[in-house]
Coordinates of C-alpha atoms in Angstrom, one line a residue:
Chain A
X189 CA 17.7 11.8 -19.5
X190 CA 19.0 14.6 -21.6
X191 CA 21.6 15.6 -19.0
X192 CA 23.4 12.3 -19.0
X193 CA 26.1 13.7 -21.3
X194 CA 26.5 16.7 -19.1
X195 CA 26.7 14.6 -16.1
X196 CA 29.3 12.3 -17.7
X197 CA 31.3 15.4 -18.6
X198 CA 31.1 16.6 -15.0
X199 CA 32.1 13.2 -13.8
X200 CA 35.1 13.2 -16.1
X201 CA 36.1 16.6 -14.8
X202 CA 35.8 15.4 -11.3
X203 CA 38.0 12.4 -12.1
X204 CA 41.0 14.7 -12.6
X205 CA 43.1 14.0 -9.5
X206 CA 44.2 17.6 -9.1
X207 CA 40.7 18.6 -8.4
X208 CA 39.7 15.9 -6.0
X209 CA 40.1 17.0 -2.4
X210 CA 40.1 14.7 0.6
X211 CA 36.3 14.6 1.1
X212 CA 35.3 15.6 -2.4
X213 CA 32.9 13.4 -4.3
X214 CA 34.7 11.3 -6.9
X215 CA 33.2 9.8 -10.0
X216 CA 32.5 6.4 -8.4
X217 CA 30.9 8.2 -5.4
X218 CA 28.8 10.3 -7.9
X219 CA 27.5 7.2 -9.6
X220 CA 26.7 5.7 -6.2
X221 CA 24.9 8.8 -5.1
X222 CA 22.9 9.2 -8.3
X223 CA 21.8 5.6 -7.8
X224 CA 20.9 6.3 -4.2
X225 CA 18.8 9.3 -5.3
X226 CA 17.0 7.3 -7.9
X227 CA 16.4 4.1 -6.0
X228 CA 16.5 4.8 -2.3
X229 CA 15.2 8.4 -2.1
X230 CA 12.9 7.1 -4.8
X231 CA 11.3 4.7 -2.3
X232 CA 9.4 7.7 -0.7
X233 CA 9.9 10.5 -3.3
X234 CA 9.2 8.4 -6.4
X235 CA 11.6 7.3 -9.1
X236 CA 10.5 10.3 -11.1
X237 CA 10.6 12.4 -7.9
X238 CA 7.0 13.3 -8.2
X239 CA 6.5 12.4 -4.6
X240 CA 4.8 9.7 -2.6
X241 CA 4.9 9.5 1.2
X242 CA 7.7 12.1 0.8
X243 CA 7.2 15.4 -0.9
X244 CA 7.9 15.9 -4.7
X245 CA 11.5 16.7 -5.6
X246 CA 11.0 17.8 -9.2
X247 CA 12.6 21.0 -10.5
X248 CA 9.2 22.7 -10.2
X249 CA 8.8 21.6 -6.6
X250 CA 12.4 22.7 -5.6
X251 CA 12.2 26.1 -7.4
X252 CA 13.5 28.8 -5.1
X253 CA 15.0 26.5 -2.5
X254 CA 18.7 26.9 -1.7
X255 CA 21.3 24.2 -1.6
X256 CA 22.2 24.8 2.1
X257 CA 18.6 24.1 3.2
X258 CA 18.3 21.0 1.0
X259 CA 21.7 19.6 2.3
X260 CA 20.6 20.3 5.9
X261 CA 17.3 18.5 5.4
X262 CA 19.2 15.5 3.9
X263 CA 21.7 15.4 6.7
X264 CA 19.4 16.0 9.6
X265 CA 16.0 15.0 8.4
X266 CA 12.8 16.7 9.2
X267 CA 11.6 16.1 12.8
X268 CA 8.1 14.6 13.2
X269 CA 8.0 13.5 9.5
X270 CA 9.1 10.3 7.8
X271 CA 12.3 12.1 6.4
X272 CA 15.2 10.5 8.3
X273 CA 18.6 12.0 9.0
X274 CA 21.2 10.7 6.5
X275 CA 24.2 12.1 8.4
X276 CA 25.0 8.6 9.8
X277 CA 25.3 7.3 6.2
X278 CA 27.0 10.1 4.2
X279 CA 29.4 13.1 4.4
X280 CA 28.4 16.7 4.1
X281 CA 30.1 16.8 0.7
X282 CA 27.9 14.0 -0.4
X283 CA 24.7 15.7 0.9
X284 CA 25.7 18.9 -1.0
X285 CA 26.4 16.8 -4.1
X286 CA 22.8 15.5 -3.9
X287 CA 21.4 19.0 -3.3
X288 CA 23.2 20.3 -6.4
X289 CA 22.1 17.2 -8.3
X290 CA 18.5 17.8 -7.4
X291 CA 18.8 21.5 -8.2
X292 CA 20.6 21.2 -11.5
X293 CA 17.4 21.3 -13.6
X294 CA 15.8 24.1 -11.6
X295 CA 15.3 27.2 -13.8
X296 CA 17.1 30.1 -12.4
Chain B
X183 CA -18.0 -11.3 -22.8
X184 CA -18.3 -14.7 -24.4
X185 CA -17.8 -13.2 -27.8
X186 CA -14.7 -11.5 -26.6
X187 CA -13.5 -14.8 -25.0
X188 CA -14.2 -16.7 -28.2
X189 CA -12.3 -14.1 -30.1
X190 CA -9.4 -14.2 -27.7
X191 CA -9.3 -17.9 -27.9
X192 CA -9.2 -17.9 -31.6
X193 CA -6.4 -15.4 -31.7
X194 CA -4.5 -17.5 -29.2
X195 CA -5.0 -20.6 -31.2
X196 CA -4.1 -18.8 -34.4
X197 CA -0.7 -17.9 -33.0
X198 CA 1.4 -20.9 -33.9
X199 CA 3.8 -20.3 -31.0
X200 CA 1.1 -20.5 -28.4
X201 CA -1.0 -23.2 -29.9
X202 CA 1.6 -25.9 -29.4
X203 CA 0.8 -26.4 -25.8
X204 CA -1.9 -25.6 -23.4
X205 CA -0.7 -23.7 -20.5
X206 CA -2.0 -23.5 -16.9
X207 CA -1.2 -20.4 -14.8
X208 CA -0.8 -22.0 -11.3
X209 CA 2.9 -21.9 -11.3
X210 CA 3.3 -18.6 -12.9
X211 CA 4.3 -15.3 -11.4
X212 CA 5.1 -11.7 -12.1
X213 CA 8.3 -9.8 -11.2
X214 CA 8.1 -6.0 -11.2
X215 CA 11.1 -4.2 -12.8
X216 CA 10.7 -1.0 -11.0
X217 CA 13.1 1.3 -13.0
X218 CA 12.0 0.4 -16.5
X219 CA 8.2 0.2 -16.1
X220 CA 8.2 -3.4 -17.2
X221 CA 7.4 -6.8 -15.6
X222 CA 8.7 -10.3 -16.2
X223 CA 6.2 -13.1 -16.4
X224 CA 8.0 -16.1 -14.8
X225 CA 7.5 -19.9 -14.6
X226 CA 8.1 -21.2 -11.0
X227 CA 8.7 -24.8 -12.0
X228 CA 11.2 -24.0 -14.7
X229 CA 13.0 -21.2 -12.8
X230 CA 12.6 -19.2 -16.0
X231 CA 11.4 -15.8 -17.3
X232 CA 8.8 -16.4 -20.0
X233 CA 8.4 -12.8 -21.2
X234 CA 9.1 -9.2 -20.5
X235 CA 6.1 -6.9 -20.9
X236 CA 6.6 -3.1 -21.0
X237 CA 4.4 -0.1 -20.7
X238 CA 3.3 0.0 -17.1
X239 CA 4.5 3.6 -16.3
X240 CA 6.3 4.4 -13.1
X241 CA 6.6 1.2 -11.1
X242 CA 8.5 2.4 -8.1
X243 CA 6.6 1.0 -5.3
X244 CA 4.4 -1.2 -7.5
X245 CA 2.3 -4.1 -6.4
X246 CA -0.3 -6.3 -8.0
X247 CA -3.2 -8.7 -7.4
X248 CA -4.5 -11.6 -9.5
X249 CA -7.9 -12.4 -10.9
X250 CA -9.6 -15.5 -9.4
X251 CA -8.8 -17.5 -12.5
X252 CA -5.1 -16.6 -12.1
X253 CA -5.0 -15.4 -15.7
X254 CA -4.9 -11.7 -15.2
X255 CA -2.7 -9.5 -13.0
X256 CA -3.8 -6.0 -12.0
X257 CA -0.7 -3.9 -11.6
X258 CA -0.7 -0.8 -9.4
X259 CA 1.9 1.8 -10.4
X260 CA 3.2 4.8 -8.5
X261 CA 1.9 7.2 -11.2
X262 CA -1.7 6.2 -10.6
X263 CA -1.7 3.7 -13.4
X264 CA -3.9 0.6 -13.1
X265 CA -2.8 -1.9 -15.7
X266 CA -4.4 -5.3 -16.5
X267 CA -2.0 -7.9 -17.8
X268 CA -2.9 -11.1 -19.5
X269 CA -0.4 -13.8 -18.4
X270 CA -1.3 -16.1 -21.2
X271 CA -1.1 -13.7 -24.2
X272 CA 1.6 -11.8 -22.3
X273 CA 0.0 -8.5 -23.3
X274 CA -1.5 -5.5 -21.5
X275 CA -5.3 -5.7 -22.1
X276 CA -6.4 -2.6 -20.2
X277 CA -4.9 0.4 -18.6
X278 CA -6.3 3.5 -16.8
X279 CA -4.3 6.3 -15.2
X280 CA -6.8 6.9 -12.4
X281 CA -5.0 9.3 -10.1
X282 CA -1.7 11.2 -9.8
X283 CA 0.1 9.1 -7.2
X284 CA -0.9 5.7 -5.9
X285 CA 0.2 3.2 -3.3
X286 CA -1.2 -0.2 -4.1
X287 CA -4.6 -1.9 -4.3
X288 CA -6.7 -4.9 -3.7
X289 CA -9.2 -7.2 -5.4
X290 CA -12.6 -8.0 -3.9
X291 CA -13.3 -11.4 -2.5
X292 CA -15.6 -12.2 -5.5
X293 CA -13.0 -11.0 -8.0
X294 CA -15.4 -8.4 -9.5
X295 CA -13.9 -5.2 -8.2
X296 CA -10.4 -3.8 -8.1
X297 CA -9.6 -0.9 -5.7
X298 CA -6.6 1.5 -5.7
X299 CA -5.3 3.6 -2.8
X300 CA -4.2 7.1 -3.8
X301 CA -1.8 9.6 -2.2
X302 CA -2.7 12.2 -4.7
X303 CA -5.6 13.3 -4.7
X304 CA -6.1 10.9 -1.8
X305 CA -8.9 8.3 -1.2
X306 CA -9.7 5.1 -3.0
X307 CA -11.1 4.5 -6.4
X308 CA -12.9 1.3 -7.3
X309 CA -13.1 -0.3 -10.7
X310 CA -14.9 -3.1 -12.5
X311 CA -12.3 -5.9 -12.8
X312 CA -13.5 -6.8 -16.3
X313 CA -13.6 -3.4 -18.0
X314 CA -11.6 -1.2 -15.6
X315 CA -14.5 1.2 -15.6
X316 CA -14.7 3.2 -12.4
X317 CA -17.7 2.2 -10.2
X318 CA -17.0 4.2 -7.1
X319 CA -14.7 6.9 -5.6
X320 CA -14.2 7.0 -1.8
X321 CA -12.7 10.3 -0.6
X322 CA -10.5 10.2 2.4
X323 CA -9.2 13.6 3.2
X324 CA -5.6 12.4 3.0
X325 CA -3.2 9.8 1.8
X326 CA -4.9 6.5 1.5
X327 CA -2.9 3.4 2.1
X328 CA -3.0 -0.1 3.7
X329 CA -5.8 -1.0 1.3
X330 CA -6.9 -4.6 1.8
X331 CA -9.8 -6.8 0.8
X332 CA -12.1 -8.2 3.5
X333 CA -14.8 -10.9 3.3
X334 CA -18.3 -9.7 2.3
X335 CA -17.1 -7.6 -0.7
X336 CA -15.5 -5.1 1.5
X337 CA -12.3 -3.1 1.3
X338 CA -10.5 -1.6 4.3
X339 CA -7.9 1.2 4.2
X340 CA -6.3 3.8 6.4
X341 CA -5.4 7.4 6.1
X342 CA -1.8 8.7 6.9
X343 CA -2.8 12.3 7.6
X344 CA -5.9 11.7 9.7
X345 CA -5.2 8.5 11.6
X346 CA -8.4 6.9 10.4
X347 CA -9.4 3.5 9.0
X348 CA -12.4 3.2 6.6
X349 CA -14.3 0.1 5.9
X350 CA -16.0 0.2 2.5
X351 CA -18.9 -2.3 2.0
X352 CA -19.5 -2.8 -1.7
X353 CA -22.1 -5.6 -1.3
X354 CA -25.0 -3.3 -2.0
X355 CA -25.9 -0.9 -4.8
X356 CA -24.0 2.0 -3.2
X357 CA -20.8 1.9 -1.2
X358 CA -21.4 1.9 2.5
X359 CA -18.5 3.6 4.4
X360 CA -17.7 3.1 8.1
X361 CA -15.0 5.4 9.5
X362 CA -13.0 4.5 12.6
X363 CA -11.3 7.6 13.9
X364 CA -8.3 7.9 16.1
X365 CA -6.8 4.5 15.3
X366 CA -3.3 5.9 15.9
X367 CA -0.8 8.4 14.6
X368 CA 0.3 8.1 10.9
X369 CA -0.7 4.6 9.8
X370 CA 1.9 3.7 7.1
X371 CA 0.7 0.3 5.9
X372 CA -1.7 -2.5 6.9
X373 CA -2.4 -6.2 6.6
X374 CA -5.3 -8.5 6.9
X375 CA -4.8 -12.0 8.3
X376 CA -5.5 -14.9 6.0
X377 CA -8.7 -15.7 7.8
X378 CA -10.0 -12.3 6.9
X379 CA -10.6 -11.4 10.5
X380 CA -7.9 -9.1 11.8
X381 CA -6.8 -5.8 10.1
X382 CA -3.6 -4.5 11.5
X383 CA -2.2 -1.0 10.7
X384 CA 1.4 -0.1 11.5
X385 CA 1.9 3.3 13.0
X386 CA 4.8 5.6 12.1
X387 CA 3.8 8.4 14.5
X388 CA 3.7 6.3 17.7
X389 CA 5.1 3.1 19.2
X390 CA 2.4 0.5 18.7
X391 CA 0.0 -0.8 16.1
X392 CA -3.8 -0.7 15.6
X393 CA -5.9 -3.8 15.2
X394 CA -9.5 -4.1 14.1
X395 CA -11.6 -7.3 14.5
X396 CA -13.6 -7.5 11.4
X397 CA -15.7 -10.3 12.8
X398 CA -17.1 -8.0 15.5
X399 CA -20.7 -6.8 15.1
X400 CA -19.3 -3.2 15.4
X401 CA -15.6 -3.2 14.5
X402 CA -13.5 -0.9 16.7
X403 CA -9.8 -0.1 16.6
X404 CA -7.6 -1.3 19.4
X405 CA -4.0 -0.4 20.2
X406 CA -1.7 -3.4 20.3
X407 CA 1.9 -3.5 21.5
X408 CA 1.6 0.0 22.9
X409 CA 5.0 1.6 23.7
X410 CA 6.9 -1.4 22.3
X411 CA 10.0 0.8 21.9
X412 CA 9.9 2.4 25.3
X413 CA 13.3 3.0 26.8
X414 CA 15.1 2.2 23.5
X415 CA 16.7 4.7 21.3
X416 CA 14.8 5.4 18.1
X417 CA 16.7 4.5 14.9
X418 CA 16.2 6.4 11.6
X419 CA 14.0 4.6 9.2
X420 CA 15.5 4.6 5.6
X421 CA 12.7 2.6 4.2
X422 CA 9.2 2.1 5.5
X423 CA 8.4 -1.4 6.7
X424 CA 5.7 -3.2 4.7
X425 CA 2.9 -5.2 6.2
X426 CA 1.6 -8.0 4.0
X427 CA -0.8 -10.9 4.4
X428 CA 1.9 -13.4 5.2
X429 CA 2.0 -12.4 8.8
X430 CA 0.3 -15.4 10.4
X431 CA 2.9 -17.9 11.7
X432 CA 1.0 -20.7 13.4
X433 CA -0.8 -19.2 16.4
X434 CA 1.1 -16.0 16.1
X435 CA 1.3 -12.9 14.0
X436 CA 4.7 -11.6 13.2
X437 CA 5.2 -7.9 12.6
X438 CA 8.2 -5.6 11.7
X439 CA 8.9 -3.0 14.4
X440 CA 9.5 0.6 13.2
X441 CA 12.4 2.8 14.5
X442 CA 13.8 -0.4 16.1
X443 CA 15.7 -3.3 14.7
X444 CA 13.4 -6.1 15.8
X445 CA 10.4 -8.1 14.8
X446 CA 7.5 -8.4 17.1
X447 CA 5.4 -11.5 17.8
X448 CA 1.8 -11.5 19.1
X449 CA -0.7 -14.1 19.8
X450 CA -3.1 -14.3 16.8
X451 CA -6.2 -14.4 19.0
X452 CA -5.4 -12.2 22.1
X453 CA -3.1 -9.9 20.1
X454 CA -0.8 -9.8 23.2
X455 CA 3.0 -9.9 22.8
X456 CA 4.6 -13.3 22.7
X457 CA 8.1 -12.3 22.0
X458 CA 10.6 -10.2 20.1
X459 CA 13.6 -11.0 17.9
X460 CA 16.5 -8.6 17.5
X461 CA 17.3 -8.4 13.8
X462 CA 20.1 -7.3 11.5
X463 CA 18.5 -4.0 10.7
X464 CA 15.2 -2.2 10.3
X465 CA 12.9 -5.0 9.0
X466 CA 10.9 -4.2 5.8
X467 CA 9.1 -7.5 5.2
X468 CA 8.6 -10.2 7.8
X469 CA 7.0 -13.0 5.9
X470 CA 5.9 -16.3 7.2
X471 CA 6.7 -19.3 5.0
X472 CA 3.4 -21.0 4.1
X473 CA 2.6 -23.2 7.1
X474 CA 4.3 -20.7 9.3
X475 CA 7.3 -22.7 10.5
X476 CA 9.8 -19.9 9.8
X477 CA 9.7 -16.3 9.0
X478 CA 12.0 -14.6 6.5
X479 CA 12.9 -11.0 7.0
X480 CA 14.6 -8.4 4.8
X481 CA 15.9 -5.0 5.8
X482 CA 16.0 -1.3 5.0
X483 CA 18.9 0.6 3.5
X484 CA 21.8 0.4 4.4
X485 CA 21.4 -3.2 5.7
X486 CA 19.5 -4.4 2.7
X487 CA 21.9 -7.0 1.4
X488 CA 20.8 -9.6 4.0
X489 CA 17.9 -11.9 4.7
X490 CA 17.4 -13.5 8.1
X491 CA 15.3 -16.6 8.8
X492 CA 13.6 -16.9 12.2
X493 CA 12.2 -20.0 13.8
X494 CA 8.6 -19.1 14.8
X495 CA 8.5 -21.4 17.8
X496 CA 11.8 -20.3 19.4
X497 CA 12.0 -16.8 17.9
X498 CA 15.7 -17.5 17.3
X499 CA 17.5 -16.6 14.1
X500 CA 18.3 -19.9 12.4
X501 CA 19.7 -18.7 9.1
X502 CA 21.2 -15.7 7.5
X503 CA 21.9 -15.2 3.8
X504 CA 23.5 -12.4 1.8
X505 CA 21.8 -12.5 -1.5
X506 CA 23.3 -9.2 -2.7
X507 CA 22.8 -5.5 -2.6
X508 CA 19.3 -4.1 -2.2
X509 CA 17.1 -7.1 -1.4
X510 CA 13.6 -5.6 -1.9
X511 CA 11.1 -8.5 -1.7
X512 CA 10.6 -12.2 -1.2
X513 CA 7.9 -14.6 -2.4
X514 CA 7.4 -18.2 -1.4
X515 CA 6.1 -20.9 -3.7
X516 CA 2.6 -21.9 -2.7
X517 CA 3.7 -24.7 -0.3
X518 CA 6.8 -22.9 0.8
X519 CA 9.4 -25.1 -0.8
X520 CA 11.2 -22.2 -2.4
X521 CA 11.7 -18.5 -1.7
X522 CA 12.4 -16.1 -4.6
X523 CA 14.3 -13.0 -3.5
X524 CA 14.7 -9.9 -5.7
X525 CA 18.2 -8.4 -5.6
X526 CA 17.7 -5.0 -7.2
X527 CA 21.3 -3.8 -7.6
X528 CA 22.5 -7.0 -9.1
X529 CA 19.6 -7.2 -11.5
X530 CA 18.6 -10.7 -10.5
X531 CA 16.1 -12.8 -8.7
X532 CA 17.8 -15.5 -6.5
X533 CA 15.8 -18.7 -5.8
X534 CA 16.4 -20.4 -2.4
X535 CA 15.6 -23.8 -1.2
X536 CA 13.8 -23.1 2.0
X537 CA 15.1 -26.2 3.8
X538 CA 18.8 -25.9 3.0
X539 CA 18.7 -22.1 2.7
X540 CA 21.0 -22.5 -0.3
X541 CA 20.5 -20.8 -3.7
X542 CA 19.3 -23.2 -6.3
X543 CA 18.6 -20.9 -9.2
X544 CA 18.7 -17.4 -10.6
X545 CA 16.7 -15.3 -13.1
X546 CA 18.0 -12.1 -14.7
X547 CA 15.7 -9.1 -14.1
X548 CA 16.1 -5.3 -14.5
X549 CA 16.1 -3.7 -11.0
X550 CA 13.6 -6.2 -9.7
X551 CA 11.3 -5.3 -6.8
X552 CA 8.0 -7.1 -6.0
X553 CA 7.6 -10.8 -6.8
X554 CA 4.0 -12.1 -7.0
X555 CA 3.0 -15.7 -7.6
X556 CA -0.5 -16.6 -8.9
X557 CA -1.4 -18.6 -5.8
X558 CA -2.1 -15.2 -4.2
X559 CA -5.3 -15.2 -6.2
X560 CA -6.8 -17.6 -3.6
X561 CA -5.8 -15.9 -0.4
X562 CA -7.5 -13.2 1.5
X563 CA -5.6 -10.0 2.0
X564 CA -3.2 -10.5 -1.0

């Protein structure tokens, strides 16, 4: 996990009250979301995100995808597949946080 | 083999810590620690962890089976790893990474073969249980899952992508494969009843399940509980239900519904519906206590802090506990006196008295998921 320091730094930045908007993702939310990605998304996509019943979510697999599309898939699911809509359980800001989290290691 | 056994015995006896007492394995178990690629070897009687063993790879969605002598566990990891663990020496004694992405396995009725179901590249690989040398590869044309052992040195599995079930007969020199097509849309998991007779596949792509009578001269797939969700709104599924060989509750079989917050009861012989029980959330495991008097149910995210207990005669909920965040699995002691419950996000296994439904013990574990007691060695379909 080489990016833990970077993430921590990002979390500390987010903790500054002046930055946090009404539905922004705060540090406690970020920790919860990171845990959700690892453990609950991991049920289908694998803890290492190499896939399972769900498709792989590794940086290689996500190369070229944009954050809007990923956030939309998270929020609304993919019809006729096992990917459920997460909108009932999270805000749009949280879905975008997860999209960015998944994309952060994708080589530009 | 005897030389190896003698050598092993000598090395066991040579270790002063282990020589002090002989140890039987009948009250032992293995707890999967999914995030750290490790397992705990536990003692049921002492409510204690005996050892942590590391080096199993990616254990998200891991499961395991036991050798007939209850000494070895074969651990199936997500990353295609098949690892053989010695419960007595507390060491890994064999490991092969046999595929890219796997979803569980089974051991043959005679204990000689271990089979693993693979998502990537698909199909089932079969190994010698002693040496972990591969003895057969059964291609499937898709994601293989719901792999179970059946009497007569057979394995049965289903294929997500194609809606097929395959029966693999390993009793002869070469594998004999029978393919049943059109069992239903997107089978996601399966179970075999403890009499080895009925293979039931859950279907994600349609309301209903598929059942195969393995005692029939020519087994065929039959839809059961067709359209069980008709007229009800479909709910999102945040974790797939799991079917396991603890489904027989007296004369009934209990099954988790999918897309609906209920468990379904069917007559074990006719496979006709006998009732439904509305539950707290999307059920993941519906497991009959040994003897079948009650059924314990856990749930998918975000309702996964709760366990409900259902009376199998009245189908009424008779108990509800909140062990903690992310209850992933439950395991009963062989005669059902205790249930061990893994609470992933509090890093513990909570032990319940199944009569009082009160917690009576706790074991620390790192992100625990599956709990497996050695008595499984002697049950079909586990």
